[in-house]
Short mmCIF file of C-alpha atoms and ligand atoms in Angstrom, two decimals:
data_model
loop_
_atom_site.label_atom_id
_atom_site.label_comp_id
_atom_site.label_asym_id
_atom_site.label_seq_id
_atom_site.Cartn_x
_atom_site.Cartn_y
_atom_site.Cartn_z
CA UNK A 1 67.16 -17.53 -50.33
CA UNK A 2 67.21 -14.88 -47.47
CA UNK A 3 69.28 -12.00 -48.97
CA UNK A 4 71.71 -10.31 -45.71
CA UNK A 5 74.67 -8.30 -46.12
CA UNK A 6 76.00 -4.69 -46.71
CA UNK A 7 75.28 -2.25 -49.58
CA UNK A 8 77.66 0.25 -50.84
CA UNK A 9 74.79 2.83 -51.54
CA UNK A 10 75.67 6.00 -49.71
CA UNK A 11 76.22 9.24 -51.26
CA UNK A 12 80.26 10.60 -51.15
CA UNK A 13 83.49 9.08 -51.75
CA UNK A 14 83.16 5.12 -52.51
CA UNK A 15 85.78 2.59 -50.82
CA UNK A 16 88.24 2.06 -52.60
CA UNK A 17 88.60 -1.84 -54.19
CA UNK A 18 91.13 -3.41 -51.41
CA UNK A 19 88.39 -2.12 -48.82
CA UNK A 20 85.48 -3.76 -50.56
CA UNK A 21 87.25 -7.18 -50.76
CA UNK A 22 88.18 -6.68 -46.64
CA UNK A 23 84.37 -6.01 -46.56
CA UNK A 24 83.34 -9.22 -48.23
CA UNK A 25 85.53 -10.96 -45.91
CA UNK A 26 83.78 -9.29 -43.22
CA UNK A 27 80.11 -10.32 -44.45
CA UNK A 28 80.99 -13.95 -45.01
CA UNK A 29 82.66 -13.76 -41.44
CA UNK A 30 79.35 -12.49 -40.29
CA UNK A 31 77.46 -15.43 -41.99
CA UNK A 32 75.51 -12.94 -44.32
CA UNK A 33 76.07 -13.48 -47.96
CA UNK A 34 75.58 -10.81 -50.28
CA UNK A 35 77.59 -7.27 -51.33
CA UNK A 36 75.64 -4.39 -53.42
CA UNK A 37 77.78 -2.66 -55.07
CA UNK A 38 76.01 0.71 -55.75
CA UNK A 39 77.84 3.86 -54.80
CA UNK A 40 75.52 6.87 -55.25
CA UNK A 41 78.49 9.04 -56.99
CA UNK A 42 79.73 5.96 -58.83
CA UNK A 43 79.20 8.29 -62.01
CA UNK A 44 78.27 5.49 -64.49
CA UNK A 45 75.67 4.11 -62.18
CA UNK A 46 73.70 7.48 -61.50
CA UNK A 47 74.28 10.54 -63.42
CA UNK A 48 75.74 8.84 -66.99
CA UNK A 49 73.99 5.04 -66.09
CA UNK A 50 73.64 4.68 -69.78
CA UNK A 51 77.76 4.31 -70.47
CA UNK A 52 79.13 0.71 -70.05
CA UNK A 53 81.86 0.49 -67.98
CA UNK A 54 85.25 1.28 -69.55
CA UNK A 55 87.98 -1.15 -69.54
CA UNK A 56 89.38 -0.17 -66.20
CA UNK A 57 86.87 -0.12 -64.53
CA UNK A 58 85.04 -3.14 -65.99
CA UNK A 59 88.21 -5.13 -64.49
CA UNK A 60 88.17 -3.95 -61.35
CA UNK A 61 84.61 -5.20 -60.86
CA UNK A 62 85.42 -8.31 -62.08
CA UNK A 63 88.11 -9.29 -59.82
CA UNK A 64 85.57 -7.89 -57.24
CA UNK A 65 83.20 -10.37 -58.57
CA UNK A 66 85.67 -13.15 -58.64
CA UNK A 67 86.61 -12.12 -55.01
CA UNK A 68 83.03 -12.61 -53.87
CA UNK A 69 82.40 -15.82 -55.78
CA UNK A 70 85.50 -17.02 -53.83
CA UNK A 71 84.63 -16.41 -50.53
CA UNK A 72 80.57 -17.49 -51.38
CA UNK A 73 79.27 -14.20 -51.22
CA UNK A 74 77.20 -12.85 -54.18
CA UNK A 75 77.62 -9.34 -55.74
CA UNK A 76 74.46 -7.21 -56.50
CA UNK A 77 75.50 -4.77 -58.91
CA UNK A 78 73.52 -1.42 -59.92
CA UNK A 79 71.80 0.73 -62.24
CA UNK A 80 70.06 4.25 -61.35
CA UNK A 81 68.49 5.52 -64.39
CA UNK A 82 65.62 7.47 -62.39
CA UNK A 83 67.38 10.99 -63.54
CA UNK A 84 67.03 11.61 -66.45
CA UNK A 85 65.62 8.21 -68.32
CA UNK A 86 62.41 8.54 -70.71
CA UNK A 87 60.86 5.28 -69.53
CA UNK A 88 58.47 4.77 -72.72
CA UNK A 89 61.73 4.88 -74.95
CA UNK A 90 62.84 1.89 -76.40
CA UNK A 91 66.33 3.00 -77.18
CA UNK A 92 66.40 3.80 -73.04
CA UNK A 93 65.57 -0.18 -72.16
CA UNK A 94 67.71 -1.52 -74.68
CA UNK A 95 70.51 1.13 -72.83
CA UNK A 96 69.79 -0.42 -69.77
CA UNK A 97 69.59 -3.86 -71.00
CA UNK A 98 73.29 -3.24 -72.22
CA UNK A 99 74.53 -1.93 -69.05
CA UNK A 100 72.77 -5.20 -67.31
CA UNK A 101 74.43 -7.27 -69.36
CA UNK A 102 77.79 -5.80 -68.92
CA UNK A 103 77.57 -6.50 -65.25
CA UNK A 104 76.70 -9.73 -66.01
CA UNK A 105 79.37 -10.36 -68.31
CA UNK A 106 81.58 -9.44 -65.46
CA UNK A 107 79.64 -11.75 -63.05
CA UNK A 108 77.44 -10.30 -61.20
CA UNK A 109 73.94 -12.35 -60.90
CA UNK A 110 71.82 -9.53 -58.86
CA UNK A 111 70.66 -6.50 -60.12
CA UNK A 112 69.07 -3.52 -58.64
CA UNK A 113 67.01 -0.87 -60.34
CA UNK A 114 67.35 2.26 -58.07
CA UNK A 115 64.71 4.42 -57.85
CA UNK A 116 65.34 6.34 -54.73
CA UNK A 117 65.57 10.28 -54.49
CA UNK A 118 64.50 10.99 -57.64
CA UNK A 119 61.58 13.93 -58.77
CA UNK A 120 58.35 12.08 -58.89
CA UNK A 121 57.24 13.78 -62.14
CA UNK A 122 57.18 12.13 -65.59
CA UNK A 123 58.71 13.92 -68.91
CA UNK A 124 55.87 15.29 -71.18
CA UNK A 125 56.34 12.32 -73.63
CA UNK A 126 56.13 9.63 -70.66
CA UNK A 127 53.05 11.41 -69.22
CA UNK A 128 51.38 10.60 -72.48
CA UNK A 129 52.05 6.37 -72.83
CA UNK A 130 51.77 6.40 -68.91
CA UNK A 131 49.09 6.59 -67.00
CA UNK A 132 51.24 6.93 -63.34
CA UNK A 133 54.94 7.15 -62.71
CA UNK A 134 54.32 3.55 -61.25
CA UNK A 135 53.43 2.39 -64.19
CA UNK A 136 56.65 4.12 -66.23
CA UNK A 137 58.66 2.15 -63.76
CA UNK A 138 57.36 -0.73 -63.41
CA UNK A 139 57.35 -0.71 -67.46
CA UNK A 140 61.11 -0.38 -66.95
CA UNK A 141 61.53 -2.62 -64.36
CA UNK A 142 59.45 -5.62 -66.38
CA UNK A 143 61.38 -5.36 -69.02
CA UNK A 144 64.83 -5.68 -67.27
CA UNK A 145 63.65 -8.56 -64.97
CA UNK A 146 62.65 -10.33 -68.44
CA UNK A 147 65.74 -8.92 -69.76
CA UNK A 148 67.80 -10.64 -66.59
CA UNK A 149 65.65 -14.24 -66.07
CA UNK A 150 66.43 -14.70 -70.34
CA UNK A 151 70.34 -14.75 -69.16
CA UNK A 152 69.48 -17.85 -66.41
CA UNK A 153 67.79 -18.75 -63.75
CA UNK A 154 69.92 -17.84 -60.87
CA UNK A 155 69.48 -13.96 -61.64
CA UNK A 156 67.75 -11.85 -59.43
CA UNK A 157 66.18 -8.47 -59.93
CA UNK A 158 65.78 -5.83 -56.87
CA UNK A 159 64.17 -2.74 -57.25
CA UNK A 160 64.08 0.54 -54.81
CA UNK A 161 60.79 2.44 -55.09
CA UNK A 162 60.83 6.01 -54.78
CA UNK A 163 58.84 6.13 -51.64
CA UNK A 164 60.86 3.56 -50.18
CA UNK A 165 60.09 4.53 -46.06
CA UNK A 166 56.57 4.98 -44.52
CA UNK A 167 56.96 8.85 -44.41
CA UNK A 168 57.72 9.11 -48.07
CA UNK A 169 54.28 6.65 -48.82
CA UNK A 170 52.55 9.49 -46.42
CA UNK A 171 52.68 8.06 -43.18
CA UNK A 172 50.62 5.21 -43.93
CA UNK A 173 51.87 2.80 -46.64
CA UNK A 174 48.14 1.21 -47.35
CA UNK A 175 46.69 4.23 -48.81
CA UNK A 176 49.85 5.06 -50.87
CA UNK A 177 48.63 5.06 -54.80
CA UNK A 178 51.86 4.46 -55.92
CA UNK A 179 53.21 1.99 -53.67
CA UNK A 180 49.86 0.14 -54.31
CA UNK A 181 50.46 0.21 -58.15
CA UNK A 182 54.16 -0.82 -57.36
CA UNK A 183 52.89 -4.16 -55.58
CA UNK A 184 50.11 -4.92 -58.52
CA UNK A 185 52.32 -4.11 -61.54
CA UNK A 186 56.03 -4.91 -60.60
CA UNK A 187 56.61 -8.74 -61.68
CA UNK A 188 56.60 -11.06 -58.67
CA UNK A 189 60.01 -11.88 -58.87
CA UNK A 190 61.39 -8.74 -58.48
CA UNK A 191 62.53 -8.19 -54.69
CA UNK A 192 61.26 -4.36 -53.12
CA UNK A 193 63.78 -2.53 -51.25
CA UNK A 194 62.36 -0.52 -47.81
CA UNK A 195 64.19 1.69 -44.82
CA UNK A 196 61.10 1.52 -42.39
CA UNK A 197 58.84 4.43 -41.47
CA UNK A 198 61.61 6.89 -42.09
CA UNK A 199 64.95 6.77 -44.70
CA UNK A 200 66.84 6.27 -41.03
CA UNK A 201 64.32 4.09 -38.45
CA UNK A 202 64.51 4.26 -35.14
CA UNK A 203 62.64 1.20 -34.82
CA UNK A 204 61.26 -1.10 -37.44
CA UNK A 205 58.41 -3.27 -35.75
CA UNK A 206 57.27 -6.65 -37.88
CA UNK A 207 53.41 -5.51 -37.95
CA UNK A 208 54.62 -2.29 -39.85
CA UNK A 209 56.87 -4.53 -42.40
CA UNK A 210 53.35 -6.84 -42.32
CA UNK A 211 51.52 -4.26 -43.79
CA UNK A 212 54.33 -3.27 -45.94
CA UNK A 213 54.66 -6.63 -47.75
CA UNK A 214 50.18 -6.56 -48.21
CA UNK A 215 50.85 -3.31 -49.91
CA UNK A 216 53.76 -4.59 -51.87
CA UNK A 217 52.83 -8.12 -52.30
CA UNK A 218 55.42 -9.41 -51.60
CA UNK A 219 58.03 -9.58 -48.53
CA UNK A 220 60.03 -6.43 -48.68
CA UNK A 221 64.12 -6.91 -48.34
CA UNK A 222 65.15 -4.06 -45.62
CA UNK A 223 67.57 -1.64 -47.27
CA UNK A 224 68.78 -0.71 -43.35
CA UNK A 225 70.09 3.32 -43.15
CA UNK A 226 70.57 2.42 -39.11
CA UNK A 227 74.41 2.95 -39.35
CA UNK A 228 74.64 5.37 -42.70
CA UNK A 229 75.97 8.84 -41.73
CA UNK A 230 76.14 10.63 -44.97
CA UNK A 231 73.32 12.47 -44.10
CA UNK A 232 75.30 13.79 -40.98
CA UNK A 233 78.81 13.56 -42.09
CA UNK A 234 79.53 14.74 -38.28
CA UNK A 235 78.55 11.59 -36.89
CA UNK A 236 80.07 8.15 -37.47
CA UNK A 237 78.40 5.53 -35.54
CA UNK A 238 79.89 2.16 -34.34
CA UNK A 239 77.41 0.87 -31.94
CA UNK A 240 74.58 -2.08 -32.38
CA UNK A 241 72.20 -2.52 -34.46
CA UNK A 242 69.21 -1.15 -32.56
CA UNK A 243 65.45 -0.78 -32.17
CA UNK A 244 64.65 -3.93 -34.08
CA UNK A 245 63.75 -7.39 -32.76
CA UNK A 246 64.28 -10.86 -34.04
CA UNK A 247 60.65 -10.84 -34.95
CA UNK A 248 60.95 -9.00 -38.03
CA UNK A 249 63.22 -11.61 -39.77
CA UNK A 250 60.10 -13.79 -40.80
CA UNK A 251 58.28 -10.48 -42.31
CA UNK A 252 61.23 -9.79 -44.79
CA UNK A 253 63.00 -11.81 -47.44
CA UNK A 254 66.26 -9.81 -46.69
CA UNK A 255 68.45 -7.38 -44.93
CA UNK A 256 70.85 -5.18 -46.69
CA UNK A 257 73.00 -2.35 -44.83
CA UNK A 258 73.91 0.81 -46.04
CA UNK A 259 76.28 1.74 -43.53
CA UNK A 260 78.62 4.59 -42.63
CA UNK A 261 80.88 5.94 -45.46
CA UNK A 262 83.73 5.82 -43.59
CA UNK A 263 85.29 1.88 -44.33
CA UNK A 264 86.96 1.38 -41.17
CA UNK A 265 83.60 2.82 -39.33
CA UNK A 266 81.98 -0.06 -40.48
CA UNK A 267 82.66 -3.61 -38.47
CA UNK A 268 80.08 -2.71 -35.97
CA UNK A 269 77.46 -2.29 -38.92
CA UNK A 270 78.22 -5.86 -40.39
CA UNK A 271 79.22 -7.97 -37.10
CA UNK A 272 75.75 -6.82 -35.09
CA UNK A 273 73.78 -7.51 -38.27
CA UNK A 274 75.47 -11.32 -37.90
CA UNK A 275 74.68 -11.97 -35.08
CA UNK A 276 71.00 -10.01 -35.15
CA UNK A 277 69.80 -12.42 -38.10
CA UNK A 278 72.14 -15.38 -37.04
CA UNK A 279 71.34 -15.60 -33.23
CA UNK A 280 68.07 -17.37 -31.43
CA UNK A 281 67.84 -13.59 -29.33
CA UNK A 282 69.34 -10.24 -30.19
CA UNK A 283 70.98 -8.15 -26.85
CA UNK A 284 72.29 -4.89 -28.17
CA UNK A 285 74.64 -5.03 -24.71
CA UNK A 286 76.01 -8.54 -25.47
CA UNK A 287 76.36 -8.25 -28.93
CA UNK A 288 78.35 -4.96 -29.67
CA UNK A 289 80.99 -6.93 -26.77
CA UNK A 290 81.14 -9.49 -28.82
CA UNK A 291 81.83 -7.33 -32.16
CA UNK A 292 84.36 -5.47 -29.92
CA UNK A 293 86.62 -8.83 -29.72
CA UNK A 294 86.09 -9.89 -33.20
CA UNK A 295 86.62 -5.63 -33.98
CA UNK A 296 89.92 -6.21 -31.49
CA UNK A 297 92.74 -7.74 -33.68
CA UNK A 298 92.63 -4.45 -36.24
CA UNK A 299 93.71 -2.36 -33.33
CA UNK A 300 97.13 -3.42 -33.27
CA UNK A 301 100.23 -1.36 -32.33
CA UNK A 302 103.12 -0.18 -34.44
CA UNK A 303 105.57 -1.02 -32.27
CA UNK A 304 108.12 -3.43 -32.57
CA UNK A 305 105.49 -5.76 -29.70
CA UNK A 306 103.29 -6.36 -32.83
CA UNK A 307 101.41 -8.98 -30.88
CA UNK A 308 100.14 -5.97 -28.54
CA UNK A 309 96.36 -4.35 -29.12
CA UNK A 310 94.29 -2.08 -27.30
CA UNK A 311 92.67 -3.20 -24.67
CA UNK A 312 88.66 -4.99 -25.15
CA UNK A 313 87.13 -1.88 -22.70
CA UNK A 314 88.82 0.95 -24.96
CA UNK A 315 86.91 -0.34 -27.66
CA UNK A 316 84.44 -0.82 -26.41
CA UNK A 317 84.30 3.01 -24.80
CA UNK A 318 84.85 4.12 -28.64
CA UNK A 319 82.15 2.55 -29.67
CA UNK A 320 80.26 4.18 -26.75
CA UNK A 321 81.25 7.53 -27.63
CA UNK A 322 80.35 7.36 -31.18
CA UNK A 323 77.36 5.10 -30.64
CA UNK A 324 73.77 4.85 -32.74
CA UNK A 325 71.97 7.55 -34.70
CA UNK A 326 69.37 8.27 -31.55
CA UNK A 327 71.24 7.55 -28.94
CA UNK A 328 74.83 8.14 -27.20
CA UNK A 329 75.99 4.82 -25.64
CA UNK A 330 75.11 3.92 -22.24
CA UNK A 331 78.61 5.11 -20.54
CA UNK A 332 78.57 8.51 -22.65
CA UNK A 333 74.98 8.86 -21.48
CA UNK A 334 75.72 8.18 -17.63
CA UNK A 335 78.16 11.20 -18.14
CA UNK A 336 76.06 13.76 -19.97
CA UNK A 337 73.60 13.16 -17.23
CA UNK A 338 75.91 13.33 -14.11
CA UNK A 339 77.37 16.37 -16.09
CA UNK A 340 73.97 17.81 -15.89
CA UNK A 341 73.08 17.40 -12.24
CA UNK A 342 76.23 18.98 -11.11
CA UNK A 343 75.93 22.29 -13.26
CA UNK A 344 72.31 22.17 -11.99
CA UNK A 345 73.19 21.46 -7.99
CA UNK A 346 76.62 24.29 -8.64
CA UNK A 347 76.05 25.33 -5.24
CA UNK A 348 75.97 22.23 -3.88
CA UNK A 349 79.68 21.95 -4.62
CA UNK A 350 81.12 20.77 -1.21
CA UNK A 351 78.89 17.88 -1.03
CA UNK A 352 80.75 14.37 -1.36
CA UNK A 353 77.93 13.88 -4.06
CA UNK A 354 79.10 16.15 -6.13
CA UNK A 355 82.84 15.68 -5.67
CA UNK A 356 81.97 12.14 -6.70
CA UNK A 357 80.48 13.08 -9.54
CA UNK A 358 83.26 15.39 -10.75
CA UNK A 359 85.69 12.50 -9.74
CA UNK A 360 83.44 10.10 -12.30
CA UNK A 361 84.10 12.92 -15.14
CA UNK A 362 87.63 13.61 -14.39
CA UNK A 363 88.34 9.51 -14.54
CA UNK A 364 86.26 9.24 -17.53
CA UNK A 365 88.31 12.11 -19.18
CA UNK A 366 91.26 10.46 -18.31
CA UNK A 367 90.21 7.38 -19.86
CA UNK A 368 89.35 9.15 -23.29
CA UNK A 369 92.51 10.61 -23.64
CA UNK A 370 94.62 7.65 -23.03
CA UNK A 371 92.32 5.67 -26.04
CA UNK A 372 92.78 9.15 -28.38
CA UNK A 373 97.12 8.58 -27.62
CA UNK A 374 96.56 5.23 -27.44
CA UNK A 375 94.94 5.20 -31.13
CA UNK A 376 97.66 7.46 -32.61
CA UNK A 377 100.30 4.21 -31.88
CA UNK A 378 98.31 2.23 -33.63
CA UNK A 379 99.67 0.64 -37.47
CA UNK A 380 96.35 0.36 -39.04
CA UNK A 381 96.52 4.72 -40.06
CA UNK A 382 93.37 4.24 -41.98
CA UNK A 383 91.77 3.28 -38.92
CA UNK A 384 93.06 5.64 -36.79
CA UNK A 385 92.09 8.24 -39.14
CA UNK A 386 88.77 7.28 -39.65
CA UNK A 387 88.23 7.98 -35.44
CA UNK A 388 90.68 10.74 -34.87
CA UNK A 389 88.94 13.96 -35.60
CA UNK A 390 85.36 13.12 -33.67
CA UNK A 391 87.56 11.56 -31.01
CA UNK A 392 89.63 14.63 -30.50
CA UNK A 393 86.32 16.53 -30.71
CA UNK A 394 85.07 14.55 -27.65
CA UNK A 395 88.46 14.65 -25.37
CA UNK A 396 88.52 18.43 -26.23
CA UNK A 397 84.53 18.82 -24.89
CA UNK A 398 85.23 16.89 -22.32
CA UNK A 399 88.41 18.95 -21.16
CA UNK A 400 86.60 21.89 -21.23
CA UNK A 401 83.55 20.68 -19.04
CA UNK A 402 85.73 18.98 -16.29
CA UNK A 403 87.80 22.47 -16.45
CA UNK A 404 84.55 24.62 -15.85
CA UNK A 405 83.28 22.32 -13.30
CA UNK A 406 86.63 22.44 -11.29
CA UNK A 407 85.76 26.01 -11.71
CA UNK A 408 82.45 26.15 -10.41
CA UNK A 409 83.63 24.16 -7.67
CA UNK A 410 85.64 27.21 -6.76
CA UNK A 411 82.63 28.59 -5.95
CA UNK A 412 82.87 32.05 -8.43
CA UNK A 413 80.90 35.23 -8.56
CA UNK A 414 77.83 35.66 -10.03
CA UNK A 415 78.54 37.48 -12.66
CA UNK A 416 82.34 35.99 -12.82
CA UNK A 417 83.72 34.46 -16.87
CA UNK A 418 84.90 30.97 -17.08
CA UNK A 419 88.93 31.84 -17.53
CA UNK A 420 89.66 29.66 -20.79
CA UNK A 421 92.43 30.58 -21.72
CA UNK A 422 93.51 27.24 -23.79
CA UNK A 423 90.47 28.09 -27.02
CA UNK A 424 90.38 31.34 -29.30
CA UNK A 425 86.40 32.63 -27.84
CA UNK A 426 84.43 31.58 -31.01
CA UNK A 427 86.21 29.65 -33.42
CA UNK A 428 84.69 26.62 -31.79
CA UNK A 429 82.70 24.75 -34.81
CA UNK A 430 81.87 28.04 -36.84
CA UNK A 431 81.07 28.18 -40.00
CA UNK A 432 78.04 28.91 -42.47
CA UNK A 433 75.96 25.38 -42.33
CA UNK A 434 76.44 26.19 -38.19
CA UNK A 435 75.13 29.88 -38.74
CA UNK A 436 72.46 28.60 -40.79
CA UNK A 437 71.20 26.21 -38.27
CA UNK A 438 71.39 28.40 -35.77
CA UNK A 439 68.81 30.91 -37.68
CA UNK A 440 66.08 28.14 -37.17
CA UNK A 441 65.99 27.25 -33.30
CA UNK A 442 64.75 24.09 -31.87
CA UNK A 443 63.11 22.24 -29.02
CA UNK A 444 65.39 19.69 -27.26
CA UNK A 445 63.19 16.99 -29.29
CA UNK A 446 64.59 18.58 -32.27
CA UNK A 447 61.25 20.08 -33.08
CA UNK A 448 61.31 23.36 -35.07
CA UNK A 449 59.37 25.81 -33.59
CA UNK A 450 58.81 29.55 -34.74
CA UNK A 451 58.08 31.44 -30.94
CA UNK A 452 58.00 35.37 -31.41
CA UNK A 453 61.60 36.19 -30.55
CA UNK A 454 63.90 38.52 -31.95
CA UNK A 455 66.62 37.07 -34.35
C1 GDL B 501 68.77 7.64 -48.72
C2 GDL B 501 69.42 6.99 -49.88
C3 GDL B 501 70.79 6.43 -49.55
C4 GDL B 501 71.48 7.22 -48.46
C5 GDL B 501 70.59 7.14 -47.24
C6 GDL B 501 71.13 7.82 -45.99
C7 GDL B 501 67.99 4.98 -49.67
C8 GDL B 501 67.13 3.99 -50.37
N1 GDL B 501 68.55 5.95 -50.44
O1 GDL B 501 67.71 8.12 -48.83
O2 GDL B 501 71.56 6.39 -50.72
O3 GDL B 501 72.74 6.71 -48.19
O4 GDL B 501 69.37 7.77 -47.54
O5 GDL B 501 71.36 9.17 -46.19
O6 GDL B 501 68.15 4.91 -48.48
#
């Protein structure tokens, strides 16, 4: 079986129940078949793994797992023990034997041992039965596949590593000790998680995932961070799946996103995924338009016309504007970079060149602020929600720059201050994480550098 679908595995606030059952409907709409369920501050699955499930909570995943058995989609459910767990400790498998079987018992038939950020040093006690922190897991991991095949065939066992990318192995995965003793000691059954050369890839190539799976011996199932954003909870990102090509598929046994936190954030995520492991060719272009029409029906007005939604090119645009981790969308980017050669060509202000150019960013302004007032008519408030604050972020940016350019089009003084009036001067995105970044100044790459200049 080819494992494809989303994994709750994010750090933050979880969805809530309601959302995860919309999201199964999404994945088997997307022809991709299986859910992980494995918050990162799901308390009982991290910090206190050992504690079962109280009776709350155990029913809640239940009906999840009935919900998924209904609509054909299977639930992966999840233990992290990698804090604090004393892997040569008997009492600590049979602890996570228990808390297997209770999400059996509520009927889940996946499992995944999560390994991931996690200090790579054994306890004093495991550094004497173990020769190598691979072996303490995979001594773990053994037991709990055993533990999992004894309750029938059809369970699976997945496990992350703790250098789960190619940056964490050290850049190249075939000299990585421990991802070496991973593949030769971790039972062949068990499926290996693995985010590319780095936690969030740019591009995953199939050679790289070729010489993953020699290393691991076995196909690796992609754990995808393409769409995540709780690394960067500024960003939310709604465009395509990018930067991988259909020739990976046959290199992996699966493909598993963890996308953004925010619920309503995440159609994009699932519908490009569809199509990128269900279609013959994969057009980034062609498919988000496609995931904007079957995105379109959520965007519904309140008012009494409930038939009425936004329009196919303002969802698309949002999607533009909040795009993919490396890149701004295509329309934002024709902006930033007309933007540019007009502050650069100031002087060149009468030219119909440039007055087209303004006209493009005036239009373009206009069009963002009718899909920000559009979106606050809208009945689905989670939704609307979810897009208003980095929306209003980009109409406000966007007001200011067409205001300065009409400005400089005025042709001012040298030494002359842009008159904006309509912002308090620096209260614009303050704040100690901003005056900390700020202390350590980079290239346009992003590249840290440390040039002699006074701080
Ligand atoms: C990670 C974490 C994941 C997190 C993601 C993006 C894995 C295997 N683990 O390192 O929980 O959401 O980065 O920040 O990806």
């Amino acid at each position: 079986m080819f494992y494809s679908g989303v994994i709750e595995g994010f750090y933050g606030r979880p969805w809530s129940g309601a959302q995860r059952v919309e999201m199964l409907d999404w994945i088997k709409a997307s022809g991709l078949n299986v859910f992980a369920y494995a918050p990162k501050d799901d308390i009982k699955i991290r910090a206190r793994w050992r504690e079962l499930y109280d009776e709350r909570e155990a029913k809640s995943l239940a009906d999840l797992a009935q919900a998924a058995k209904a609509r054909g989609v299977a639930l992966m459910g999840a233990v992290s023990p990698c804090l604090d767990i004393r892997h040569g400790d008997p009492g600590e498998v049979e602890a996570l034997k228990r808390k297997l079987g209770q999400l059996d018992a509520l009927g889940m038939r996946l499992f995944v041992l999560l390994f991931d950020d996690v200090p790579s040093v054994l306890g004093a006690e495991d550094q004497r039965l173990f020769p190598s922190f691979a072996a303490a897991q995979t001594h773990v991991a053994n037991a709990a596949h055993d533990f999992v095949k004894g309750l029938g065939p059809d369970r699976k066992l997945f496990f992350c590593p703790t250098e789960y990318c190619g940056r964490m192995a050290g850049g190249d995965v075939r000299r990585s000790a421990y991802l070496n003793e991973i593949g030769a000691r971790l039972a062949p059954g068990i499926e290996i998680f693995w985010t590319g050369p780095e936690i969030v890839s740019a591009e995953i190539t199939a050679q790289s995932l070729h010489e993953v799976a020699q290393v691991l011996r076995r196909k690796p199932v992609i754990w995808e961070n393409f769409h995540a954003n709780d690394y960067d909870i500024r960003r939310v990102h709604l465009g395509p799946l990018g930067g991988r090509r259909n020739d990976i598929v046959t290199e992996i046994s699966g493909f598993i996103t963890n996308p953004n936190n925010e619920f309503e954030a995440d159609f994009p995520a699932v519908h490009t995924l569809g199509q990128f492991l269900n279609g013959v060719s994969y057009d980034e272009t062609t498919a988000l338009s496609a995931t904007c029409r079957a995105w379109r029906p959520r965007f519904r007005y309140a008012s009494s016309d409930k038939a009425r939604l936004l329009d196919q090119d303002q969802i698309e645009l949002l999607a533009d504007l909040l795009y993919q981790p490396f890149q701004p969308g295509p329309r934002s980017r024709d902006i930033v970079a007309t933007a540019r050669r007009l502050l650069a060509e100031a002087h060149a202000s009468e030219t119909l060149n440039w007055k087209r150019g303004l006209a493009t960013i005036h239009d373009f302004l206009k069009r963002v602020s009718k899909l920000f007032d559009d979106l606050t008519e809208i009945g689905n408030r989670d939704l609307f929600y979810t897009f208003q604050p980095y929306l209003w972020e980009c109409r406000e940016e966007l007001l200011t720059l067409t205001h300065y350019l009409d400005w400089l089009a005025t042709k001012p003084a040298k030494d002359a201050h842009f008159p904006h009036h309509d912002r308090l001067p620096n209260t614009y995105r303050q704040g100690f994480a901003q005056a900390l970044q700020q202390l350590l100044q980079r290239d346009p790459n992003g590249h840290y550098t440390h040039e002699s200049r006074v701080l």
